[in-house]
Amino acid sequence: MEWFKKRWYKRMSQCKVWLDNYTGQYYPGNLIQGKVILNFNSETKLRGIKVRIVCHEHTEWMGEESYYDSTRNKHETRMTQFRGDNDAFATELILHGGHSGTTSLPAGQHMYPFSIVLPTNLPGTYSCDEGNITYKLISIVDRPMAFDYQDELIFVVVAPIDLNLIGRSDLLEPTSYSNDKTICCWCCAQGPISLDVELPRKTLTPGETVNITARVSNMSNTNLEGVRFKLTQNITCKVDEPNRDDKTIYNTLVEQNDVGLGAHGEHTYTFPVMLPMNIILPNFCMCRLFRVEYTYKVTAKLPGVHSNLEVQMNPEIGNVQIGQAPTSATSGYTMGFQVPTSPSAPNQGLPYPPVGGVPVFPPSAPPAHLKEQDQGYGGGEGTNSEPPPPSYDSLNLKN
């Protein structure tokens, strides 16, 4: 095991990837700029040098699995781990060499800058108890007949939801929904109850208020105990191993309660609905394992054994309202955790808080103008004979 750690330490220390313009988050459509820095103690053969960006979605939880027990000749259940993995987005850029043929680089330090533009339709970084969506930047030195040199870091992508992309102008028009039922007691009808709900529009963004009206007509002999409005966020997580399954997380974003209504009465209720600015609105576009929808539910609560009368709707909720121009600085989007900012100087501060166990930014990135003789690594003339310092990941291997 110690031999493996030393081999891993040596392999990881040869390659490092840095981000030059990372301030704690990127937005879809942003330009990612960085560099791959290689330190070789001797001439190194390789096929190519490349960087890769991967947006990976992962789900995982424990659940019951049904199986057939051949010794007992019957079906049993057991606890097992369900999981799902999928790359929602991946791109690769070759910095040197190619897929075929070999080349070599002399001893010393080699620096390869790169620029990659993120697509505009990307999901955002996300994390919950059932899974996560993470972005990785990976640098790879492809070596023939040998272990590749590799380094990686995780960065955050903030993806505000632009309702303009839905392309439905009817979402801004008023809509109405209704439901009714007849109260019965011992097979005798007491009278009808109706619930009519009106929406000024079917869209909502954080910070704005939408007044939802509910008109209740109670022509029965039963008093209503109250009327309730609830806005819920329903996040569905999916797994595909060992079997396909899903789990839904229900988050109550807004809940309001009003007084009841007596028998043979009518009343119109108004619910001013406003989402807080710090509400978490995950963007799952291009995702296969995550899905989100929102639900308006107005409930007329009935006493005893009578079932409640409900009206349910599905609004479109995002960060940018239809007709407004999206701006990353004023979108009010939140990731659910504090987004870190870069240190003012390369050697100031600690590594950024890890997301998934990997630092999202190096604590001491060398400046872009760094020369081979300035770094003091490698086997060239006038260089330090000491090996380069270990990467953050390699240190995590030591107990």
mmCIF file of C-alpha atoms in Angstrom:
data_model
loop_
_atom_site.group_PDB
_atom_site.id
_atom_site.type_symbol
_atom_site.label_atom_id
_atom_site.label_comp_id
_atom_site.label_asym_id
_atom_site.label_seq_id
_atom_site.Cartn_x
_atom_site.Cartn_y
_atom_site.Cartn_z
ATOM 1 C CA MET A 1 0.000 0.000 0.000
ATOM 2 C CA GLU A 2 2.855 2.410 0.791
ATOM 3 C CA TRP A 3 4.378 1.637 -2.602
ATOM 4 C CA PHE A 4 1.066 2.515 -4.262
ATOM 5 C CA LYS A 5 0.846 5.801 -2.351
ATOM 6 C CA LYS A 6 4.347 6.755 -3.442
ATOM 7 C CA ARG A 7 3.575 5.929 -7.061
ATOM 8 C CA TRP A 8 0.342 7.946 -6.834
ATOM 9 C CA TYR A 9 2.154 10.838 -5.151
ATOM 10 C CA LYS A 10 4.750 10.911 -7.911
ATOM 11 C CA ARG A 11 2.171 10.675 -10.658
ATOM 12 C CA MET A 12 -0.098 13.420 -9.300
ATOM 13 C CA SER A 13 2.780 15.830 -8.665
ATOM 14 C CA GLN A 14 3.698 16.020 -12.356
ATOM 15 C CA CYS A 15 0.546 17.775 -13.547
ATOM 16 C CA LYS A 16 -1.464 20.695 -12.183
ATOM 17 C CA VAL A 17 -4.458 22.592 -13.539
ATOM 18 C CA TRP A 18 -5.228 26.201 -12.501
ATOM 19 C CA LEU A 19 -8.063 28.610 -13.155
ATOM 20 C CA ASP A 20 -7.115 32.220 -13.922
ATOM 21 C CA ASN A 21 -10.537 33.917 -13.902
ATOM 22 C CA TYR A 22 -12.453 31.982 -11.242
ATOM 23 C CA THR A 23 -14.115 34.205 -8.622
ATOM 24 C CA GLY A 24 -16.230 31.562 -6.889
ATOM 25 C CA GLN A 25 -18.694 30.733 -9.648
ATOM 26 C CA TYR A 26 -19.200 30.655 -13.397
ATOM 27 C CA TYR A 27 -22.419 31.279 -15.291
ATOM 28 C CA PRO A 28 -23.557 29.455 -18.443
ATOM 29 C CA GLY A 29 -21.981 31.189 -21.423
ATOM 30 C CA ASN A 30 -18.940 32.368 -19.427
ATOM 31 C CA LEU A 31 -15.378 31.983 -20.679
ATOM 32 C CA ILE A 32 -13.190 29.685 -18.571
ATOM 33 C CA GLN A 33 -9.503 30.583 -18.689
ATOM 34 C CA GLY A 34 -6.717 28.630 -17.066
ATOM 35 C CA LYS A 35 -3.501 26.764 -17.618
ATOM 36 C CA VAL A 36 -2.014 23.302 -17.292
ATOM 37 C CA ILE A 37 1.437 23.291 -15.674
ATOM 38 C CA LEU A 38 3.708 20.277 -16.100
ATOM 39 C CA ASN A 39 6.924 19.625 -14.163
ATOM 40 C CA PHE A 40 9.111 16.827 -15.531
ATOM 41 C CA ASN A 41 12.368 15.619 -13.965
ATOM 42 C CA SER A 42 13.355 13.900 -17.198
ATOM 43 C CA GLU A 43 12.289 13.655 -20.813
ATOM 44 C CA THR A 44 8.731 12.343 -20.928
ATOM 45 C CA LYS A 45 6.995 10.549 -23.773
ATOM 46 C CA LEU A 46 3.317 11.279 -24.244
ATOM 47 C CA ARG A 47 0.487 11.040 -26.726
ATOM 48 C CA GLY A 48 -1.212 14.283 -25.820
ATOM 49 C CA ILE A 49 -2.131 16.898 -23.234
ATOM 50 C CA LYS A 50 -5.790 17.776 -22.799
ATOM 51 C CA VAL A 51 -8.308 19.371 -20.481
ATOM 52 C CA ARG A 52 -11.811 18.100 -19.933
ATOM 53 C CA ILE A 53 -14.905 19.667 -18.354
ATOM 54 C CA VAL A 54 -17.542 17.262 -17.054
ATOM 55 C CA CYS A 55 -20.916 18.017 -15.486
ATOM 56 C CA HIS A 56 -21.788 14.858 -13.582
ATOM 57 C CA GLU A 57 -25.066 14.056 -11.852
ATOM 58 C CA HIS A 58 -25.106 11.415 -9.136
ATOM 59 C CA THR A 59 -27.931 9.978 -7.019
ATOM 60 C CA GLU A 60 -27.722 7.483 -4.193
ATOM 61 C CA TRP A 61 -29.807 6.141 -1.311
ATOM 62 C CA MET A 62 -30.558 2.973 0.626
ATOM 63 C CA GLY A 63 -33.779 1.126 -0.118
ATOM 64 C CA GLU A 64 -35.489 -2.244 -0.159
ATOM 65 C CA GLU A 65 -34.912 -4.651 -3.032
ATOM 66 C CA SER A 66 -37.053 -7.701 -3.761
ATOM 67 C CA TYR A 67 -35.287 -10.948 -4.642
ATOM 68 C CA TYR A 68 -36.046 -14.666 -4.812
ATOM 69 C CA ASP A 69 -34.497 -16.848 -2.088
ATOM 70 C CA SER A 70 -33.943 -20.240 -3.705
ATOM 71 C CA THR A 71 -33.216 -21.944 -0.369
ATOM 72 C CA ARG A 72 -36.576 -20.875 1.096
ATOM 73 C CA ASN A 73 -38.389 -20.933 -2.247
ATOM 74 C CA LYS A 74 -40.013 -17.553 -1.708
ATOM 75 C CA HIS A 75 -39.535 -13.868 -2.418
ATOM 76 C CA GLU A 76 -37.670 -11.810 0.183
ATOM 77 C CA THR A 77 -36.631 -8.190 0.610
ATOM 78 C CA ARG A 78 -33.252 -6.791 1.580
ATOM 79 C CA MET A 79 -31.663 -3.385 2.028
ATOM 80 C CA THR A 80 -29.437 -2.356 -0.844
ATOM 81 C CA GLN A 81 -27.810 0.759 -2.233
ATOM 82 C CA PHE A 82 -29.544 2.361 -5.189
ATOM 83 C CA ARG A 83 -27.534 4.745 -7.347
ATOM 84 C CA GLY A 84 -27.499 6.572 -10.631
ATOM 85 C CA ASP A 85 -24.722 8.306 -12.583
ATOM 86 C CA ASN A 86 -24.843 10.368 -15.738
ATOM 87 C CA ASP A 87 -22.720 12.972 -17.498
ATOM 88 C CA ALA A 88 -25.125 15.774 -18.349
ATOM 89 C CA PHE A 89 -22.387 17.625 -20.221
ATOM 90 C CA ALA A 90 -18.790 16.925 -21.236
ATOM 91 C CA THR A 91 -16.285 18.654 -23.494
ATOM 92 C CA GLU A 92 -12.592 18.135 -24.185
ATOM 93 C CA LEU A 93 -9.839 20.375 -25.549
ATOM 94 C CA ILE A 94 -6.502 19.013 -26.820
ATOM 95 C CA LEU A 95 -3.628 21.319 -25.897
ATOM 96 C CA HIS A 96 -0.715 19.319 -27.314
ATOM 97 C CA GLY A 97 -0.373 16.222 -29.464
ATOM 98 C CA GLY A 98 -3.383 14.182 -30.426
ATOM 99 C CA HIS A 99 -5.101 10.816 -30.174
ATOM 100 C CA SER A 100 -2.517 8.912 -32.241
ATOM 101 C CA GLY A 101 1.248 8.985 -32.381
ATOM 102 C CA THR A 102 3.689 9.911 -29.653
ATOM 103 C CA THR A 103 5.826 12.906 -28.874
ATOM 104 C CA SER A 104 8.116 13.887 -26.031
ATOM 105 C CA LEU A 105 8.766 16.893 -23.819
ATOM 106 C CA PRO A 106 12.144 17.707 -22.235
ATOM 107 C CA ALA A 107 12.740 18.017 -18.519
ATOM 108 C CA GLY A 108 11.580 21.215 -16.884
ATOM 109 C CA GLN A 109 8.352 23.132 -16.595
ATOM 110 C CA HIS A 110 5.833 23.438 -19.411
ATOM 111 C CA MET A 111 2.778 25.648 -19.384
ATOM 112 C CA TYR A 112 -0.280 25.325 -21.648
ATOM 113 C CA PRO A 113 -2.975 28.016 -21.386
ATOM 114 C CA PHE A 114 -6.528 27.209 -22.424
ATOM 115 C CA SER A 115 -9.895 28.915 -22.906
ATOM 116 C CA ILE A 116 -13.271 27.152 -22.983
ATOM 117 C CA VAL A 117 -16.685 28.784 -23.392
ATOM 118 C CA LEU A 118 -19.465 27.156 -21.383
ATOM 119 C CA PRO A 119 -22.727 26.479 -23.256
ATOM 120 C CA THR A 120 -25.714 28.636 -22.364
ATOM 121 C CA ASN A 121 -28.028 25.714 -21.535
ATOM 122 C CA LEU A 122 -26.312 24.118 -18.556
ATOM 123 C CA PRO A 123 -27.673 22.873 -15.217
ATOM 124 C CA GLY A 124 -26.457 24.512 -12.049
ATOM 125 C CA THR A 125 -24.377 23.036 -9.265
ATOM 126 C CA TYR A 126 -26.710 21.271 -6.841
ATOM 127 C CA SER A 127 -26.508 19.130 -3.713
ATOM 128 C CA CYS A 128 -29.037 17.315 -1.516
ATOM 129 C CA ASP A 129 -29.127 14.200 0.658
ATOM 130 C CA GLU A 130 -30.110 12.064 -2.334
ATOM 131 C CA GLY A 131 -27.476 13.272 -4.794
ATOM 132 C CA ASN A 132 -25.605 16.122 -6.405
ATOM 133 C CA ILE A 133 -24.604 17.830 -9.635
ATOM 134 C CA THR A 134 -20.920 18.747 -9.813
ATOM 135 C CA TYR A 135 -18.600 20.309 -12.380
ATOM 136 C CA LYS A 136 -15.044 19.018 -12.730
ATOM 137 C CA LEU A 137 -12.112 20.471 -14.634
ATOM 138 C CA ILE A 138 -9.624 17.694 -15.399
ATOM 139 C CA SER A 139 -6.152 17.944 -16.916
ATOM 140 C CA ILE A 140 -4.683 14.787 -18.434
ATOM 141 C CA VAL A 141 -1.238 13.913 -19.753
ATOM 142 C CA ASP A 142 -1.873 10.854 -21.930
ATOM 143 C CA ARG A 143 1.202 8.618 -21.724
ATOM 144 C CA PRO A 144 1.701 5.467 -23.832
ATOM 145 C CA MET A 145 2.066 2.212 -21.904
ATOM 146 C CA ALA A 146 2.079 4.063 -18.555
ATOM 147 C CA PHE A 147 -0.211 5.673 -16.021
ATOM 148 C CA ASP A 148 -1.509 9.057 -17.136
ATOM 149 C CA TYR A 149 -0.616 12.192 -15.196
ATOM 150 C CA GLN A 150 -3.855 13.796 -14.049
ATOM 151 C CA ASP A 151 -5.198 16.577 -11.862
ATOM 152 C CA GLU A 152 -8.699 17.865 -11.249
ATOM 153 C CA LEU A 153 -10.663 20.495 -9.375
ATOM 154 C CA ILE A 154 -14.335 21.169 -8.818
ATOM 155 C CA PHE A 155 -15.907 24.521 -9.641
ATOM 156 C CA VAL A 156 -19.379 25.984 -9.155
ATOM 157 C CA VAL A 157 -21.782 26.878 -11.956
ATOM 158 C CA VAL A 158 -24.672 29.202 -11.115
ATOM 159 C CA ALA A 159 -27.475 28.709 -13.645
ATOM 160 C CA PRO A 160 -30.403 31.131 -13.173
ATOM 161 C CA ILE A 161 -33.698 29.996 -14.702
ATOM 162 C CA ASP A 162 -34.774 32.319 -17.527
ATOM 163 C CA LEU A 163 -38.527 32.048 -18.091
ATOM 164 C CA ASN A 164 -38.084 33.754 -21.472
ATOM 165 C CA LEU A 165 -36.643 30.490 -22.783
ATOM 166 C CA ILE A 166 -39.983 28.721 -22.273
ATOM 167 C CA GLY A 167 -41.393 30.719 -25.176
ATOM 168 C CA ARG A 168 -45.024 30.766 -24.023
ATOM 169 C CA SER A 169 -46.611 34.196 -23.904
ATOM 170 C CA ASP A 170 -49.850 32.719 -22.532
ATOM 171 C CA LEU A 171 -48.112 32.227 -19.172
ATOM 172 C CA LEU A 172 -48.644 35.936 -18.470
ATOM 173 C CA GLU A 173 -52.399 35.740 -19.084
ATOM 174 C CA PRO A 174 -54.949 35.249 -16.260
ATOM 175 C CA THR A 175 -56.125 31.674 -15.757
ATOM 176 C CA SER A 176 -58.769 30.066 -13.571
ATOM 177 C CA TYR A 177 -59.290 26.622 -12.081
ATOM 178 C CA SER A 178 -62.271 25.139 -10.262
ATOM 179 C CA ASN A 179 -63.482 22.101 -8.393
ATOM 180 C CA ASP A 180 -66.671 21.158 -6.565
ATOM 181 C CA LYS A 181 -68.209 18.375 -4.536
ATOM 182 C CA THR A 182 -71.447 17.490 -2.818
ATOM 183 C CA ILE A 183 -71.440 16.821 0.922
ATOM 184 C CA CYS A 184 -73.342 13.684 1.857
ATOM 185 C CA CYS A 185 -74.390 12.259 5.220
ATOM 186 C CA TRP A 186 -75.835 8.742 5.436
ATOM 187 C CA CYS A 187 -76.403 8.753 1.678
ATOM 188 C CA CYS A 188 -78.351 12.021 1.872
ATOM 189 C CA ALA A 189 -77.032 15.011 -0.064
ATOM 190 C CA GLN A 190 -76.569 18.152 2.055
ATOM 191 C CA GLY A 191 -75.562 20.535 -0.727
ATOM 192 C CA PRO A 192 -72.664 21.449 -3.028
ATOM 193 C CA ILE A 193 -69.388 23.202 -2.250
ATOM 194 C CA SER A 194 -67.432 24.881 -5.045
ATOM 195 C CA LEU A 195 -63.915 26.323 -5.128
ATOM 196 C CA ASP A 196 -62.806 28.693 -7.921
ATOM 197 C CA VAL A 197 -59.179 29.875 -8.048
ATOM 198 C CA GLU A 198 -57.882 32.676 -10.266
ATOM 199 C CA LEU A 199 -54.244 33.422 -11.117
ATOM 200 C CA PRO A 200 -53.199 36.762 -12.634
ATOM 201 C CA ARG A 201 -50.390 34.836 -14.392
ATOM 202 C CA LYS A 202 -48.753 31.417 -14.194
ATOM 203 C CA THR A 203 -45.204 32.669 -13.596
ATOM 204 C CA LEU A 204 -43.398 33.728 -10.433
ATOM 205 C CA THR A 205 -39.889 34.966 -9.623
ATOM 206 C CA PRO A 206 -38.259 35.653 -6.226
ATOM 207 C CA GLY A 207 -39.064 39.050 -4.764
ATOM 208 C CA GLU A 208 -42.309 39.694 -6.658
ATOM 209 C CA THR A 209 -45.841 39.269 -5.277
ATOM 210 C CA VAL A 210 -48.729 37.523 -7.020
ATOM 211 C CA ASN A 211 -52.240 37.848 -5.564
ATOM 212 C CA ILE A 212 -54.118 34.566 -5.903
ATOM 213 C CA THR A 213 -57.858 34.715 -5.260
ATOM 214 C CA ALA A 214 -60.025 31.799 -4.159
ATOM 215 C CA ARG A 215 -63.807 32.104 -4.239
ATOM 216 C CA VAL A 216 -65.626 29.565 -2.047
ATOM 217 C CA SER A 217 -69.331 28.853 -2.258
ATOM 218 C CA ASN A 218 -70.640 26.623 0.548
ATOM 219 C CA MET A 219 -74.243 25.630 -0.063
ATOM 220 C CA SER A 220 -74.059 22.624 2.273
ATOM 221 C CA ASN A 221 -75.061 22.276 5.915
ATOM 222 C CA THR A 222 -71.397 21.792 6.953
ATOM 223 C CA ASN A 223 -69.060 24.533 8.127
ATOM 224 C CA LEU A 224 -65.622 24.827 6.509
ATOM 225 C CA GLU A 225 -62.805 24.754 9.063
ATOM 226 C CA GLY A 226 -60.470 26.936 7.000
ATOM 227 C CA VAL A 227 -58.913 27.661 3.621
ATOM 228 C CA ARG A 228 -55.222 27.058 3.000
ATOM 229 C CA PHE A 229 -52.806 27.991 0.216
ATOM 230 C CA LYS A 230 -49.528 26.136 -0.239
ATOM 231 C CA LEU A 231 -46.686 26.429 -2.753
ATOM 232 C CA THR A 232 -44.448 23.365 -2.840
ATOM 233 C CA GLN A 233 -41.260 22.513 -4.679
ATOM 234 C CA ASN A 234 -41.168 18.883 -5.813
ATOM 235 C CA ILE A 235 -37.680 17.572 -6.654
ATOM 236 C CA THR A 236 -37.626 14.071 -8.136
ATOM 237 C CA CYS A 237 -34.373 12.081 -7.983
ATOM 238 C CA LYS A 238 -33.935 8.943 -10.082
ATOM 239 C CA VAL A 239 -31.661 5.904 -9.870
ATOM 240 C CA ASP A 240 -31.086 3.110 -12.383
ATOM 241 C CA GLU A 241 -28.965 0.563 -10.488
ATOM 242 C CA PRO A 242 -29.650 -2.157 -9.494
ATOM 243 C CA ASN A 243 -33.224 -1.247 -10.494
ATOM 244 C CA ARG A 244 -34.941 1.893 -11.654
ATOM 245 C CA ASP A 245 -36.531 3.852 -8.859
ATOM 246 C CA ASP A 246 -37.242 7.430 -7.894
ATOM 247 C CA LYS A 247 -37.720 9.523 -4.783
ATOM 248 C CA THR A 248 -39.439 12.895 -4.500
ATOM 249 C CA ILE A 249 -38.445 15.644 -2.068
ATOM 250 C CA TYR A 250 -41.288 17.988 -1.099
ATOM 251 C CA ASN A 251 -40.246 21.451 0.065
ATOM 252 C CA THR A 252 -42.906 23.902 1.261
ATOM 253 C CA LEU A 253 -41.921 27.349 -0.017
ATOM 254 C CA VAL A 254 -45.032 29.342 0.948
ATOM 255 C CA GLU A 255 -47.983 28.433 3.193
ATOM 256 C CA GLN A 256 -50.876 30.709 4.208
ATOM 257 C CA ASN A 257 -54.016 29.886 6.190
ATOM 258 C CA ASP A 258 -57.280 31.811 6.409
ATOM 259 C CA VAL A 259 -60.517 31.512 8.402
ATOM 260 C CA GLY A 260 -63.266 29.046 7.611
ATOM 261 C CA LEU A 261 -66.720 29.594 6.150
ATOM 262 C CA GLY A 262 -70.122 28.828 7.613
ATOM 263 C CA ALA A 263 -72.866 26.780 5.991
ATOM 264 C CA HIS A 264 -74.763 28.440 3.124
ATOM 265 C CA GLY A 265 -72.130 31.157 2.794
ATOM 266 C CA GLU A 266 -69.819 32.587 0.161
ATOM 267 C CA HIS A 267 -66.478 34.318 0.529
ATOM 268 C CA THR A 268 -63.516 35.421 -1.613
ATOM 269 C CA TYR A 269 -60.038 34.883 -0.185
ATOM 270 C CA THR A 270 -56.878 36.644 -1.371
ATOM 271 C CA PHE A 271 -53.450 35.094 -0.873
ATOM 272 C CA PRO A 272 -50.490 37.443 -1.574
ATOM 273 C CA VAL A 273 -47.760 35.017 -2.628
ATOM 274 C CA MET A 274 -44.135 36.162 -2.551
ATOM 275 C CA LEU A 275 -40.979 34.067 -2.864
ATOM 276 C CA PRO A 276 -38.015 35.174 -0.716
ATOM 277 C CA MET A 277 -34.968 36.392 -2.624
ATOM 278 C CA ASN A 278 -32.785 33.664 -1.089
ATOM 279 C CA ILE A 279 -35.008 30.788 -2.198
ATOM 280 C CA ILE A 280 -33.196 27.886 -3.866
ATOM 281 C CA LEU A 281 -34.423 27.331 -7.441
ATOM 282 C CA PRO A 282 -32.381 24.475 -8.942
ATOM 283 C CA ASN A 283 -31.837 24.383 -12.693
ATOM 284 C CA PHE A 284 -31.971 20.808 -14.003
ATOM 285 C CA CYS A 285 -31.904 21.419 -17.756
ATOM 286 C CA MET A 286 -30.143 18.580 -19.650
ATOM 287 C CA CYS A 287 -30.348 16.384 -16.519
ATOM 288 C CA ARG A 288 -31.624 12.816 -16.619
ATOM 289 C CA LEU A 289 -31.590 11.990 -12.893
ATOM 290 C CA PHE A 290 -33.128 15.196 -11.495
ATOM 291 C CA ARG A 291 -36.417 16.942 -12.215
ATOM 292 C CA VAL A 292 -38.266 19.784 -10.479
ATOM 293 C CA GLU A 293 -41.813 21.081 -10.649
ATOM 294 C CA TYR A 294 -43.837 23.493 -8.541
ATOM 295 C CA THR A 295 -47.393 23.176 -7.265
ATOM 296 C CA TYR A 296 -49.997 25.683 -6.134
ATOM 297 C CA LYS A 297 -52.632 24.007 -3.960
ATOM 298 C CA VAL A 298 -55.708 25.699 -2.479
ATOM 299 C CA THR A 299 -57.560 23.550 0.062
ATOM 300 C CA ALA A 300 -60.987 24.044 1.601
ATOM 301 C CA LYS A 301 -60.727 22.058 4.843
ATOM 302 C CA LEU A 302 -63.801 20.044 5.844
ATOM 303 C CA PRO A 303 -64.443 18.522 9.284
ATOM 304 C CA GLY A 304 -64.746 14.901 10.308
ATOM 305 C CA VAL A 305 -64.678 12.138 7.739
ATOM 306 C CA HIS A 306 -65.317 14.425 4.778
ATOM 307 C CA SER A 307 -62.442 14.692 2.321
ATOM 308 C CA ASN A 308 -61.103 18.177 1.644
ATOM 309 C CA LEU A 309 -61.900 20.086 -1.530
ATOM 310 C CA GLU A 310 -58.705 20.949 -3.424
ATOM 311 C CA VAL A 311 -57.611 22.828 -6.529
ATOM 312 C CA GLN A 312 -54.077 22.204 -7.791
ATOM 313 C CA MET A 313 -52.026 24.091 -10.406
ATOM 314 C CA ASN A 314 -48.451 23.959 -11.734
ATOM 315 C CA PRO A 315 -46.840 27.397 -12.171
ATOM 316 C CA GLU A 316 -43.566 28.179 -13.925
ATOM 317 C CA ILE A 317 -41.045 29.546 -11.411
ATOM 318 C CA GLY A 318 -37.665 30.994 -12.317
ATOM 319 C CA ASN A 319 -35.173 33.768 -11.665
ATOM 320 C CA VAL A 320 -35.834 35.929 -14.737
ATOM 321 C CA GLN A 321 -39.405 36.977 -15.525
ATOM 322 C CA ILE A 322 -40.775 36.884 -19.068
ATOM 323 C CA GLY A 323 -40.000 40.170 -20.793
ATOM 324 C CA GLN A 324 -37.009 40.949 -18.572
ATOM 325 C CA ALA A 325 -33.365 40.800 -19.630
ATOM 326 C CA PRO A 326 -31.255 38.252 -17.709
ATOM 327 C CA THR A 327 -28.272 39.652 -15.820
ATOM 328 C CA SER A 328 -25.998 37.357 -13.828
ATOM 329 C CA ALA A 329 -25.172 40.036 -11.277
ATOM 330 C CA THR A 330 -28.776 40.916 -10.397
ATOM 331 C CA SER A 331 -30.542 37.611 -10.898
ATOM 332 C CA GLY A 332 -30.842 37.021 -7.160
ATOM 333 C CA TYR A 333 -29.995 33.391 -7.669
ATOM 334 C CA THR A 334 -28.744 31.385 -4.707
ATOM 335 C CA MET A 335 -27.061 28.003 -4.576
ATOM 336 C CA GLY A 336 -28.079 27.214 -1.017
ATOM 337 C CA PHE A 337 -24.554 27.768 0.267
ATOM 338 C CA GLN A 338 -22.163 30.699 0.401
ATOM 339 C CA VAL A 339 -20.285 31.027 -2.865
ATOM 340 C CA PRO A 340 -16.565 31.518 -2.110
ATOM 341 C CA THR A 341 -14.495 34.316 -3.561
ATOM 342 C CA SER A 342 -10.911 34.125 -4.729
ATOM 343 C CA PRO A 343 -8.057 35.420 -2.559
ATOM 344 C CA SER A 344 -6.614 38.790 -3.532
ATOM 345 C CA ALA A 345 -3.121 37.346 -3.918
ATOM 346 C CA PRO A 346 -1.973 33.861 -4.979
ATOM 347 C CA ASN A 347 -0.646 32.882 -1.557
ATOM 348 C CA GLN A 348 -3.333 34.440 0.629
ATOM 349 C CA GLY A 349 -6.045 32.436 2.323
ATOM 350 C CA LEU A 350 -6.898 28.759 2.419
ATOM 351 C CA PRO A 351 -8.264 26.595 -0.389
ATOM 352 C CA TYR A 352 -11.884 27.249 -1.167
ATOM 353 C CA PRO A 353 -14.455 25.153 0.695
ATOM 354 C CA PRO A 354 -14.553 21.739 -0.992
ATOM 355 C CA VAL A 355 -17.622 20.594 -2.864
ATOM 356 C CA GLY A 356 -17.571 16.819 -2.864
ATOM 357 C CA GLY A 357 -14.173 16.629 -1.186
ATOM 358 C CA VAL A 358 -12.095 18.444 -3.821
ATOM 359 C CA PRO A 359 -11.028 22.106 -3.473
ATOM 360 C CA VAL A 360 -12.666 24.322 -6.038
ATOM 361 C CA PHE A 361 -9.616 26.566 -6.450
ATOM 362 C CA PRO A 362 -5.876 26.120 -5.818
ATOM 363 C CA PRO A 363 -4.587 27.988 -2.761
ATOM 364 C CA SER A 364 -1.389 29.175 -4.459
ATOM 365 C CA ALA A 365 -1.662 29.307 -8.234
ATOM 366 C CA PRO A 366 1.533 30.524 -9.915
ATOM 367 C CA PRO A 367 1.259 33.673 -12.015
ATOM 368 C CA ALA A 368 0.777 33.327 -15.762
ATOM 369 C CA HIS A 369 4.191 34.860 -16.558
ATOM 370 C CA LEU A 370 6.072 32.242 -14.497
ATOM 371 C CA LYS A 371 9.203 30.897 -16.232
ATOM 372 C CA GLU A 372 10.835 27.513 -15.808
ATOM 373 C CA GLN A 373 13.769 28.957 -13.904
ATOM 374 C CA ASP A 374 11.416 30.910 -11.610
ATOM 375 C CA GLN A 375 9.589 27.813 -10.422
ATOM 376 C CA GLY A 376 12.737 25.863 -9.595
ATOM 377 C CA TYR A 377 11.388 22.441 -10.551
ATOM 378 C CA GLY A 378 12.404 19.973 -13.201
ATOM 379 C CA GLY A 379 15.711 18.542 -14.322
ATOM 380 C CA GLY A 380 16.968 21.410 -16.470
ATOM 381 C CA GLU A 381 20.117 23.395 -15.859
ATOM 382 C CA GLY A 382 20.017 25.634 -12.809
ATOM 383 C CA THR A 383 16.870 24.027 -11.411
ATOM 384 C CA ASN A 384 16.184 22.531 -8.014
ATOM 385 C CA SER A 385 16.688 18.771 -7.810
ATOM 386 C CA GLU A 386 13.875 18.419 -5.297
ATOM 387 C CA PRO A 387 10.584 16.982 -6.633
ATOM 388 C CA PRO A 388 7.669 19.392 -7.019
ATOM 389 C CA PRO A 389 5.313 19.811 -4.040
ATOM 390 C CA PRO A 390 2.424 17.347 -3.708
ATOM 391 C CA SER A 391 -1.018 18.199 -4.959
ATOM 392 C CA TYR A 392 -3.896 18.689 -2.572
ATOM 393 C CA ASP A 393 -5.458 15.390 -3.680
ATOM 394 C CA SER A 394 -2.298 13.369 -3.075
ATOM 395 C CA LEU A 395 -2.050 14.641 0.494
ATOM 396 C CA ASN A 396 -5.551 13.338 1.164
ATOM 397 C CA LEU A 397 -4.248 9.822 0.553
ATOM 398 C CA LYS A 398 -2.089 9.991 3.666
ATOM 399 C CA ASN A 399 -3.779 9.024 6.907
#
